Short mmCIF file of C-alpha atoms and ligand atoms in Angstrom, two decimals:
data_model
loop_
_atom_site.label_atom_id
_atom_site.label_comp_id
_atom_site.label_asym_id
_atom_site.label_seq_id
_atom_site.Cartn_x
_atom_site.Cartn_y
_atom_site.Cartn_z
CA LEU A 1 -10.65 -10.41 69.51
CA SER A 2 -13.78 -9.66 71.42
CA TYR A 3 -17.07 -11.50 71.69
CA ASP A 4 -20.57 -10.13 71.38
CA ILE A 5 -23.13 -11.59 73.67
CA LEU A 6 -26.80 -10.95 74.15
CA VAL A 7 -28.15 -10.97 77.69
CA VAL A 8 -31.89 -11.55 77.90
CA GLU A 9 -32.91 -10.68 81.43
CA ASP A 10 -35.84 -8.63 82.70
CA ASN A 11 -34.46 -7.98 86.16
CA LYS A 12 -32.36 -4.77 86.27
CA GLU A 13 -30.30 -5.95 89.24
CA ASN A 14 -29.32 -9.17 87.50
CA GLN A 15 -28.50 -7.22 84.35
CA ASP A 16 -26.07 -5.05 86.30
CA VAL A 17 -24.43 -8.02 87.98
CA LEU A 18 -23.82 -9.65 84.60
CA LYS A 19 -22.55 -6.46 83.00
CA ALA A 20 -20.14 -5.91 85.86
CA ALA A 21 -18.94 -9.49 85.73
CA LEU A 22 -18.27 -9.33 82.01
CA ALA A 23 -16.80 -5.82 81.98
CA GLY A 24 -13.30 -7.14 82.67
CA ALA A 25 -13.43 -9.74 79.93
CA SER A 26 -13.30 -8.70 76.30
CA VAL A 27 -17.01 -9.15 75.84
CA ASN A 28 -19.50 -6.68 74.37
CA VAL A 29 -22.80 -7.04 76.16
CA SER A 30 -26.16 -6.16 74.60
CA VAL A 31 -29.18 -6.37 76.84
CA ALA A 32 -32.76 -7.27 75.96
CA ASP A 33 -35.31 -6.54 78.67
CA ASP A 34 -37.98 -8.92 77.48
CA GLY A 35 -38.72 -11.70 75.02
CA ALA A 36 -39.94 -9.44 72.24
CA ALA A 37 -36.79 -7.32 72.43
CA ALA A 38 -34.72 -10.51 72.43
CA ILE A 39 -36.40 -11.84 69.28
CA ASN A 40 -35.81 -8.50 67.66
CA ALA A 41 -32.16 -8.57 68.67
CA VAL A 42 -31.72 -12.10 67.30
CA ASN A 43 -33.23 -10.97 64.00
CA THR A 44 -30.99 -7.99 63.60
CA GLY A 45 -27.71 -8.81 65.34
CA VAL A 46 -25.08 -11.52 65.32
CA TYR A 47 -23.97 -12.83 68.70
CA ASP A 48 -21.35 -15.28 69.82
CA ALA A 49 -23.58 -16.47 72.63
CA ILE A 50 -26.92 -15.68 74.22
CA LEU A 51 -27.53 -15.72 77.97
CA LEU A 52 -31.23 -16.29 78.39
CA ASP A 53 -33.36 -15.99 81.50
CA LEU A 54 -36.23 -18.44 81.12
CA GLU A 55 -38.71 -16.54 83.28
CA LEU A 56 -39.67 -13.55 81.18
CA PRO A 57 -42.93 -11.64 81.10
CA CYS A 58 -45.15 -11.98 77.99
CA VAL A 59 -43.03 -13.74 75.35
CA SER A 60 -41.47 -16.66 77.22
CA GLY A 61 -37.81 -17.59 77.34
CA MET A 62 -38.71 -20.88 75.68
CA GLU A 63 -40.09 -19.01 72.68
CA VAL A 64 -36.95 -16.92 72.48
CA LEU A 65 -34.92 -20.13 72.58
CA SER A 66 -36.89 -21.68 69.71
CA HIS A 67 -36.56 -18.51 67.71
CA ALA A 68 -32.83 -18.29 68.30
CA ARG A 69 -32.38 -21.96 67.38
CA SER A 70 -34.12 -21.48 64.06
CA GLN A 71 -32.78 -18.04 63.17
CA ALA A 72 -29.28 -18.31 64.56
CA PRO A 73 -28.59 -22.03 64.78
CA LEU A 74 -24.88 -21.53 65.33
CA THR A 75 -25.26 -19.26 68.34
CA PRO A 76 -25.09 -21.18 71.59
CA VAL A 77 -27.85 -20.31 74.03
CA ILE A 78 -27.05 -20.55 77.74
CA ILE A 79 -30.07 -20.75 80.01
CA LEU A 80 -30.15 -18.80 83.27
CA THR A 81 -32.49 -20.36 85.74
CA GLY A 82 -33.64 -20.42 89.34
CA SER A 83 -32.79 -23.71 91.00
CA HIS A 84 -36.37 -24.85 91.38
CA ASP A 85 -37.36 -25.39 87.77
CA VAL A 86 -35.47 -28.50 86.70
CA ARG A 87 -38.23 -29.48 84.29
CA LEU A 88 -37.84 -26.23 82.40
CA VAL A 89 -34.11 -26.76 82.13
CA VAL A 90 -34.61 -30.25 80.73
CA GLU A 91 -37.13 -28.90 78.26
CA ALA A 92 -34.76 -26.11 77.23
CA MET A 93 -31.85 -28.51 76.77
CA ASN A 94 -34.08 -30.72 74.65
CA LYS A 95 -34.97 -27.70 72.57
CA GLY A 96 -31.33 -27.14 71.80
CA ALA A 97 -29.98 -24.93 74.60
CA HIS A 98 -26.22 -25.31 74.79
CA ASP A 99 -25.79 -25.15 78.54
CA TYR A 100 -27.37 -23.70 81.66
CA LEU A 101 -26.38 -21.76 84.74
CA THR A 102 -28.28 -21.96 87.99
CA LYS A 103 -28.70 -18.71 89.85
CA PRO A 104 -26.92 -17.53 91.86
CA PHE A 105 -23.73 -18.31 89.99
CA ASN A 106 -20.28 -16.86 90.45
CA ILE A 107 -18.07 -15.16 87.88
CA ASP A 108 -15.82 -18.16 87.43
CA GLN A 109 -18.72 -20.41 86.58
CA LEU A 110 -20.06 -17.83 84.17
CA MET A 111 -16.74 -17.36 82.40
CA LEU A 112 -16.08 -21.06 82.16
CA THR A 113 -19.50 -21.68 80.66
CA LEU A 114 -19.06 -18.84 78.20
CA GLU A 115 -15.62 -20.02 77.15
CA ARG A 116 -16.95 -23.48 76.51
CA ALA A 117 -19.75 -21.99 74.43
CA PHE A 118 -17.36 -19.86 72.39
CA GLU A 119 -15.11 -22.81 71.83
CA PHE A 120 -18.01 -24.98 70.79
CA ARG A 121 -19.14 -22.64 68.10
CA ASP A 122 -16.40 -20.31 67.10
CA LEU A 123 -18.79 -18.07 65.32
CA LYS A 124 -16.14 -15.68 64.11
CA ASN A 125 -15.07 -18.39 61.68
CA SER A 126 -18.29 -20.01 60.78
CA ALA A 127 -20.18 -17.29 58.94
CA THR A 128 -19.51 -19.08 55.68
CA ILE A 129 -20.45 -22.40 57.16
CA ALA A 130 -23.72 -20.93 58.35
CA GLU A 131 -24.67 -20.45 54.74
CA ARG A 132 -24.02 -24.10 54.08
CA LEU A 133 -26.04 -25.30 57.02
CA ARG A 134 -29.42 -25.90 55.60
CA GLN A 135 -32.26 -25.85 58.04
CA PHE A 136 -35.41 -27.81 57.48
CA ALA A 137 -38.79 -27.14 58.86
CA VAL A 138 -39.23 -30.19 61.04
CA SER A 139 -42.57 -31.61 60.09
CA ASP A 140 -43.66 -34.98 58.82
CA ASP A 141 -45.97 -33.62 56.17
CA ALA A 142 -42.89 -32.45 54.28
CA VAL A 143 -42.67 -36.03 53.05
CA ILE A 144 -45.31 -36.74 50.44
CA GLY A 145 -46.43 -39.96 48.87
CA THR A 146 -49.06 -42.62 49.51
CA SER A 147 -48.10 -45.32 47.04
CA GLN A 148 -47.33 -48.75 48.41
CA VAL A 149 -43.73 -48.58 47.12
CA TRP A 150 -43.14 -45.23 48.77
CA LEU A 151 -44.71 -46.21 52.09
CA GLU A 152 -42.51 -49.31 52.16
CA THR A 153 -39.49 -47.11 51.51
CA LEU A 154 -40.46 -44.89 54.44
CA ALA A 155 -40.96 -47.90 56.70
CA ARG A 156 -37.48 -49.15 55.87
CA ALA A 157 -36.10 -45.69 56.45
CA ARG A 158 -37.64 -45.66 59.93
CA ASP A 159 -36.14 -49.09 60.67
CA PHE A 160 -32.73 -47.82 59.61
CA ALA A 161 -33.21 -44.66 61.63
CA ARG A 162 -33.42 -46.63 64.84
CA SER A 163 -29.89 -47.95 64.48
CA ASP A 164 -26.92 -45.62 64.51
CA LEU A 165 -25.23 -47.19 61.50
CA LEU A 166 -24.32 -45.60 58.22
CA VAL A 167 -27.20 -45.48 55.77
CA PHE A 168 -26.59 -45.35 52.07
CA LEU A 169 -29.25 -43.82 49.85
CA SER A 170 -29.28 -44.33 46.14
CA GLY A 171 -31.74 -42.90 43.71
CA GLU A 172 -32.07 -40.88 40.56
CA THR A 173 -31.73 -37.15 40.58
CA GLY A 174 -34.69 -35.40 42.18
CA SER A 175 -36.12 -38.60 43.65
CA GLY A 176 -35.92 -37.38 47.22
CA LYS A 177 -32.57 -38.50 48.62
CA GLU A 178 -32.16 -35.37 50.68
CA VAL A 179 -35.78 -35.52 51.79
CA LEU A 180 -35.27 -39.09 52.96
CA ALA A 181 -31.95 -38.36 54.65
CA HIS A 182 -33.64 -35.71 56.73
CA TYR A 183 -36.55 -38.05 57.39
CA ILE A 184 -34.13 -40.62 58.81
CA HIS A 185 -32.50 -37.95 60.96
CA ARG A 186 -35.88 -36.85 62.33
CA HIS A 187 -36.72 -40.42 63.24
CA SER A 188 -33.41 -41.09 64.94
CA LEU A 189 -32.22 -40.52 68.47
CA ARG A 190 -30.13 -37.65 67.15
CA LYS A 191 -33.14 -35.67 66.00
CA ASP A 192 -32.56 -32.77 68.39
CA HIS A 193 -29.01 -32.33 67.16
CA PRO A 194 -27.77 -30.82 63.91
CA PHE A 195 -28.47 -32.24 60.48
CA VAL A 196 -25.62 -31.07 58.29
CA VAL A 197 -25.64 -31.44 54.53
CA VAL A 198 -22.36 -31.64 52.66
CA ASP A 199 -22.95 -31.46 48.94
CA CYS A 200 -19.79 -33.12 47.69
CA GLY A 201 -20.92 -32.54 44.12
CA SER A 202 -20.96 -28.78 44.36
CA ILE A 203 -17.82 -28.15 46.42
CA PRO A 204 -14.72 -27.94 44.23
CA ASP A 205 -12.36 -30.91 44.72
CA SER A 206 -9.66 -28.69 46.15
CA LEU A 207 -11.96 -27.43 48.90
CA VAL A 208 -13.79 -30.59 49.91
CA GLU A 209 -11.25 -31.58 52.52
CA SER A 210 -11.13 -28.22 54.27
CA GLU A 211 -14.90 -27.76 54.07
CA LEU A 212 -15.43 -31.15 55.60
CA PHE A 213 -12.59 -31.37 58.11
CA GLY A 214 -11.72 -27.69 58.60
CA HIS A 215 -8.28 -26.19 58.42
CA GLU A 216 -5.67 -24.52 60.58
CA ARG A 217 -4.49 -21.00 60.16
CA GLY A 218 -1.91 -20.80 57.41
CA ALA A 219 -2.74 -24.28 56.09
CA TYR A 220 -2.72 -22.77 52.63
CA THR A 221 -2.63 -19.32 51.11
CA GLY A 222 -5.77 -17.49 52.05
CA ALA A 223 -6.34 -19.48 55.23
CA GLU A 224 -6.01 -16.51 57.55
CA THR A 225 -7.90 -18.03 60.40
CA SER A 226 -8.47 -21.58 61.43
CA LYS A 227 -11.89 -22.92 60.68
CA GLU A 228 -13.90 -25.83 61.94
CA GLY A 229 -15.19 -28.22 59.32
CA LEU A 230 -18.71 -29.40 58.69
CA VAL A 231 -18.05 -32.68 60.52
CA GLU A 232 -17.50 -30.72 63.70
CA LEU A 233 -20.70 -28.77 63.20
CA ALA A 234 -22.56 -32.03 62.90
CA HIS A 235 -21.27 -33.24 66.26
CA GLY A 236 -23.98 -35.13 68.09
CA GLY A 237 -26.17 -35.15 65.01
CA THR A 238 -26.26 -36.47 61.47
CA LEU A 239 -23.80 -35.77 58.68
CA PHE A 240 -25.30 -36.14 55.22
CA LEU A 241 -22.62 -36.74 52.59
CA ASP A 242 -24.55 -35.99 49.44
CA GLU A 243 -23.24 -36.98 45.99
CA ILE A 244 -20.47 -39.02 47.55
CA GLY A 245 -19.80 -40.46 44.09
CA HIS A 246 -18.33 -37.10 43.11
CA ILE A 247 -15.55 -37.21 45.67
CA ASP A 248 -12.12 -37.20 44.17
CA LEU A 249 -10.40 -40.57 44.19
CA ARG A 250 -7.48 -39.25 46.21
CA PHE A 251 -9.72 -37.91 48.98
CA GLN A 252 -11.78 -41.11 49.16
CA GLN A 253 -9.07 -42.71 51.28
CA LYS A 254 -9.52 -40.06 53.97
CA ILE A 255 -13.29 -40.34 53.79
CA LEU A 256 -12.99 -44.09 54.31
CA LYS A 257 -10.83 -43.54 57.37
CA PHE A 258 -13.32 -41.04 58.72
CA VAL A 259 -16.28 -43.34 58.07
CA GLU A 260 -14.49 -46.14 59.88
CA THR A 261 -13.11 -44.27 62.87
CA LYS A 262 -14.99 -40.95 63.03
CA THR A 263 -11.59 -39.33 63.45
CA PHE A 264 -10.04 -36.74 61.20
CA ARG A 265 -7.41 -34.03 61.02
CA ARG A 266 -8.00 -30.46 60.00
CA VAL A 267 -5.98 -29.49 56.96
CA GLY A 268 -2.59 -28.30 58.15
CA ASP A 269 -3.04 -29.74 61.62
CA THR A 270 -1.37 -32.68 63.28
CA LYS A 271 -3.95 -33.17 66.01
CA VAL A 272 -6.36 -36.04 65.46
CA ARG A 273 -9.87 -35.05 66.41
CA SER A 274 -12.94 -37.16 66.78
CA VAL A 275 -16.63 -36.48 66.48
CA ASP A 276 -19.81 -38.31 67.28
CA VAL A 277 -21.94 -38.33 64.15
CA ARG A 278 -24.27 -40.65 62.27
CA ILE A 279 -23.41 -40.66 58.60
CA ILE A 280 -25.88 -40.85 55.76
CA ALA A 281 -24.40 -40.96 52.28
CA ALA A 282 -26.12 -40.62 48.94
CA THR A 283 -25.40 -40.74 45.27
CA ASN A 284 -27.22 -40.75 41.96
CA LYS A 285 -24.29 -42.44 40.25
CA SER A 286 -23.92 -46.14 39.91
CA LEU A 287 -20.93 -46.77 42.14
CA PRO A 288 -20.17 -50.23 40.74
CA LYS A 289 -19.83 -48.55 37.36
CA GLU A 290 -17.63 -45.87 38.89
CA ILE A 291 -15.48 -48.59 40.43
CA GLU A 292 -15.16 -50.29 37.06
CA ALA A 293 -14.12 -46.99 35.54
CA GLY A 294 -11.46 -46.62 38.23
CA ARG A 295 -13.08 -43.55 39.75
CA PHE A 296 -14.30 -45.03 43.00
CA ARG A 297 -12.58 -47.16 45.63
CA SER A 298 -14.15 -50.53 46.14
CA ASP A 299 -13.23 -50.63 49.84
CA LEU A 300 -15.24 -47.45 50.39
CA TRP A 301 -18.12 -48.97 48.45
CA TYR A 302 -18.13 -52.05 50.73
CA ARG A 303 -18.30 -49.72 53.72
CA LEU A 304 -21.21 -47.77 52.27
CA ASN A 305 -23.17 -50.69 50.94
CA VAL A 306 -24.27 -52.15 54.29
CA MET A 307 -27.64 -50.55 54.90
CA LYS A 308 -28.75 -49.48 51.48
CA LEU A 309 -32.02 -47.83 50.65
CA ASP A 310 -32.99 -47.52 47.00
CA ILE A 311 -35.37 -44.69 46.42
CA PRO A 312 -37.83 -45.64 43.71
CA PRO A 313 -37.99 -43.22 40.79
CA LEU A 314 -41.25 -41.37 40.33
CA ARG A 315 -42.21 -43.39 37.24
CA GLN A 316 -42.39 -46.48 39.43
CA ARG A 317 -44.95 -44.85 41.69
CA PRO A 318 -47.32 -42.93 39.42
CA GLU A 319 -49.98 -43.13 42.16
CA ASP A 320 -48.00 -40.45 43.97
CA ILE A 321 -48.22 -38.01 41.08
CA PRO A 322 -51.74 -36.68 41.81
CA VAL A 323 -50.79 -36.25 45.49
CA PHE A 324 -47.78 -34.19 44.55
CA ILE A 325 -49.80 -32.14 42.09
CA GLU A 326 -52.37 -31.31 44.69
CA HIS A 327 -49.70 -30.33 47.16
CA ILE A 328 -47.84 -28.16 44.66
CA CYS A 329 -51.04 -26.47 43.47
CA ARG A 330 -52.04 -25.69 47.01
CA LYS A 331 -48.62 -24.24 47.71
CA PHE A 332 -48.40 -22.04 44.65
CA THR A 333 -51.93 -20.78 44.16
CA HIS A 334 -53.19 -17.91 46.18
CA ASN A 335 -56.39 -16.40 47.53
CA GLY A 336 -58.18 -19.70 47.71
CA GLN A 337 -58.60 -20.19 43.98
CA ARG A 338 -58.79 -23.83 43.02
CA THR A 339 -56.73 -25.27 40.22
CA THR A 340 -57.79 -28.46 38.51
CA VAL A 341 -55.97 -30.69 36.07
CA SER A 342 -57.76 -31.93 32.98
CA PRO A 343 -58.02 -35.74 32.67
CA ALA A 344 -55.86 -35.67 29.55
CA ALA A 345 -53.19 -33.63 31.31
CA LEU A 346 -53.23 -35.98 34.28
CA GLN A 347 -52.85 -38.89 31.90
CA ALA A 348 -49.88 -37.19 30.27
CA LEU A 349 -48.31 -36.54 33.65
CA ARG A 350 -48.79 -40.13 34.70
CA SER A 351 -47.26 -41.61 31.58
CA TYR A 352 -44.28 -39.30 31.32
CA ALA A 353 -40.93 -40.85 32.36
CA TRP A 354 -39.83 -38.06 34.76
CA PRO A 355 -36.06 -38.31 34.41
CA GLY A 356 -35.81 -35.41 36.87
CA ASN A 357 -38.32 -37.10 39.19
CA VAL A 358 -40.12 -35.06 41.86
CA ARG A 359 -38.06 -31.97 41.21
CA GLU A 360 -38.99 -32.01 37.54
CA LEU A 361 -42.64 -32.62 38.41
CA GLN A 362 -42.53 -29.62 40.72
CA SER A 363 -41.13 -27.30 38.10
CA THR A 364 -43.48 -28.64 35.44
CA ILE A 365 -46.53 -27.95 37.59
CA GLN A 366 -45.26 -24.56 38.67
CA ARG A 367 -44.72 -23.60 35.06
CA ALA A 368 -48.13 -24.95 34.07
CA LEU A 369 -49.75 -22.91 36.84
CA ALA A 370 -48.05 -19.84 35.50
CA VAL A 371 -49.21 -20.29 31.93
CA SER A 372 -52.72 -21.66 32.51
CA PHE A 373 -55.18 -18.84 32.89
CA SER A 374 -58.32 -20.88 33.15
CA GLY A 375 -57.66 -22.38 36.57
CA ARG A 376 -57.44 -25.73 34.83
CA ILE A 377 -54.18 -27.22 33.64
CA GLU A 378 -54.40 -28.60 30.11
CA VAL A 379 -51.93 -30.83 28.27
CA ARG A 380 -50.52 -27.88 26.31
CA ASP A 381 -49.70 -26.05 29.57
CA LEU A 382 -47.37 -28.85 30.64
CA GLY A 383 -44.78 -28.27 27.94
CA LEU A 384 -43.80 -31.93 28.17
CA ASP A 385 -42.12 -33.09 25.03
CA GLY A 386 -44.54 -35.11 22.95
CA SER A 387 -47.00 -35.29 25.79
CA GLU A 388 -49.92 -34.14 23.67
CA ALA A 389 -49.46 -37.00 21.27
CA ALA A 390 -48.63 -39.42 24.06
CA ALA A 391 -51.72 -38.54 26.02
CA SER A 392 -53.99 -39.36 23.11
CA ARG A 393 -52.09 -42.48 22.18
CA ARG A 394 -51.29 -44.27 25.38
CA SER A 395 -53.49 -46.35 27.56
CA PRO A 396 -53.19 -45.68 31.31
CA ASP A 397 -50.28 -47.86 32.30
CA ALA A 398 -48.70 -48.53 28.95
CA ALA A 399 -44.94 -48.69 28.97
CA PRO A 400 -43.08 -46.13 26.89
CA SER A 401 -42.20 -47.13 23.35
CA PRO A 402 -39.91 -50.20 23.58
CA ALA A 403 -37.63 -48.89 20.87
CA LEU A 404 -36.37 -46.10 23.10
CA SER A 405 -34.28 -46.69 26.18
CA LEU A 406 -34.68 -44.39 29.13
CA ARG A 407 -31.34 -42.91 28.28
CA ASP A 408 -32.54 -42.07 24.78
CA VAL A 409 -35.61 -40.40 26.18
CA GLU A 410 -33.56 -38.44 28.68
CA LYS A 411 -31.02 -37.36 26.12
CA GLY A 412 -33.74 -36.29 23.71
CA HIS A 413 -35.57 -34.37 26.37
CA ILE A 414 -32.43 -32.57 27.51
CA LEU A 415 -31.64 -31.65 23.91
CA SER A 416 -35.08 -30.27 23.27
CA VAL A 417 -35.08 -28.20 26.46
CA LEU A 418 -31.61 -26.88 25.68
CA ARG A 419 -32.79 -25.93 22.24
CA SER A 420 -35.82 -24.09 23.49
CA MET A 421 -33.68 -22.27 26.08
CA GLU A 422 -31.17 -21.37 23.40
CA GLY A 423 -28.43 -23.29 25.12
CA ASN A 424 -28.76 -21.45 28.42
CA ILE A 425 -27.60 -23.94 31.06
CA THR A 426 -29.03 -22.20 34.09
CA ARG A 427 -32.50 -21.87 32.62
CA SER A 428 -32.44 -25.34 31.10
CA ALA A 429 -31.45 -26.86 34.44
CA LYS A 430 -34.34 -25.01 36.07
CA VAL A 431 -36.83 -26.26 33.51
CA LEU A 432 -35.51 -29.81 33.81
CA GLY A 433 -35.74 -29.54 37.54
CA ILE A 434 -32.14 -30.54 38.17
CA GLY A 435 -29.10 -28.67 39.41
CA ARG A 436 -26.63 -27.05 37.04
CA ASN A 437 -23.93 -29.50 38.07
CA THR A 438 -26.18 -32.45 37.36
CA LEU A 439 -26.98 -30.99 33.95
CA HIS A 440 -23.31 -30.47 33.19
CA ALA A 441 -22.60 -34.06 34.17
CA LYS A 442 -25.39 -35.29 31.91
CA LEU A 443 -24.17 -33.19 28.98
CA LYS A 444 -20.81 -34.77 29.42
CA GLU A 445 -22.31 -38.23 29.72
CA TYR A 446 -24.37 -37.81 26.54
CA GLN A 447 -21.60 -35.91 24.81
CA ILE A 448 -23.82 -32.95 24.19
CA THR A 449 -22.00 -29.70 23.66
CA ALA A 450 -24.00 -26.72 24.79
CA THR A 451 -23.47 -23.24 23.53
CA GLY A 452 -24.46 -20.13 25.43
CA GLY A 453 -25.09 -19.29 29.11
N1 ATP B 1 -41.49 -37.53 49.00
C1 ATP B 1 -41.32 -36.21 48.85
N2 ATP B 1 -42.12 -35.36 49.54
C2 ATP B 1 -41.99 -34.05 49.38
N3 ATP B 1 -41.10 -33.44 48.59
C3 ATP B 1 -40.29 -34.23 47.89
C4 ATP B 1 -40.34 -35.64 48.00
N4 ATP B 1 -39.41 -36.17 47.19
C5 ATP B 1 -38.79 -35.13 46.61
N5 ATP B 1 -39.31 -33.96 47.02
C6 ATP B 1 -38.91 -32.62 46.58
O1 ATP B 1 -38.30 -32.76 45.32
C7 ATP B 1 -37.11 -32.00 45.23
C8 ATP B 1 -35.93 -32.92 45.04
O2 ATP B 1 -35.75 -33.73 46.19
P1 ATP B 1 -34.29 -34.03 46.78
O3 ATP B 1 -33.47 -32.80 46.80
O4 ATP B 1 -34.45 -34.76 48.06
O5 ATP B 1 -33.78 -35.00 45.64
P2 ATP B 1 -32.36 -35.69 45.46
O6 ATP B 1 -32.63 -37.13 45.27
O7 ATP B 1 -31.47 -35.30 46.58
O8 ATP B 1 -31.91 -35.05 44.08
P3 ATP B 1 -30.39 -34.77 43.52
O9 ATP B 1 -29.82 -36.11 43.18
O10 ATP B 1 -30.64 -33.95 42.30
O11 ATP B 1 -29.66 -34.06 44.58
C9 ATP B 1 -37.04 -31.19 46.49
O12 ATP B 1 -37.62 -29.93 46.26
C10 ATP B 1 -37.87 -31.98 47.47
O13 ATP B 1 -38.43 -31.16 48.43
MG1 MG B 2 -29.70 -34.17 46.53
#
């Protein structure tokens, strides 16, 4: 096994010293002479570690660091620095550098630092995990909404963020649970550390444990190498256990233990490991109902239910709808053309029940933008079931017809979309603005049998 490292250093002499030092070890060294070359190398290559001189001409080392952090978040960056610039080192560490070496350093120090870096992120094993690690653009304007209800939700989220306790988010599909989880992370002391999403709903039951806790070589057939789990990747940061209601009853016991002690064992390993993470959990299921049905452990529920944040569904904050529309229109229209929404269409959008919440609103507007040629979205462009009639019938804040429960409306809407998509699940899910798994779950819930894709 050999490691690939990238040395970013403009000084030829220093380059040679490093190359010579690493020649004996099984390390392949690539050299970038300046920041631009380094950014290029990060874009095109995969490295197990990057040694980065901070004082570079033109493109600064700090820029290279930021680029590497966003493009290759799993690659540890080790800063090389002259002893005088402590402030720069602090800045670099805050920006996510893994470690630093002060020049002049000796070979032992170098090797020790590199070994620690390799150990920390055993990149050879984590290529698949890299795909699971979702990166967010860290900016506050990613969170939209100006309604009183929403602003209160955000304020509570910020309060929760200040503590290091488990936060439990509940809310309907598409209401912004993941958005809020990341918001809490950004407002917490762990904000400069990883935010790792584990979508328990989309990982098959048989793989959840090894995805989460990792496994040892030979733990099961096909486990040719040992692999670190997502909990280890989240070390220092926040672990977001999404759709925790989907976790298999048998595995819930281990999750409970982990939540309580932050210790775990890799599959097939006897060693107990521990990590330092803040946990955020979320679900769109009603856990009390799951408990009643014997599918969820009540002791785990008591653990989760301490700091609970209920995310209001979109229909409870219709004031946010125009804000979202404006944002979506701006994002998806090009060359400065302005899109407007007719008053009737806006009325229809405001009175619709939005079972798929913000996600459904997004896909509805995107679709309307695609089919409206006039630069103005009309009711017919929305493709909302019955919205044309509703828009002419309803007064601004009228409640939906009392004869229909929300479930009826949702079931009917799902059926009509399925019909118009000829039973194609993938396309129907897209139109509804929910994931395929969520759609499958709803079909099961409403006992709808779908034919086709
Ligand atoms: N307040 C918000 N500001 C900006 N975007 C939002 C907001 N709420 C939701 N969204 C967007 O709506 C979509 C759904 O949000 P998110 O994934 O957070 O929902 P969720 O509650 O996790 O849904 P699910 O239960 O289906 O996983 C995403 O594209 C997200 O960016
Ligand atoms: Mg989600």
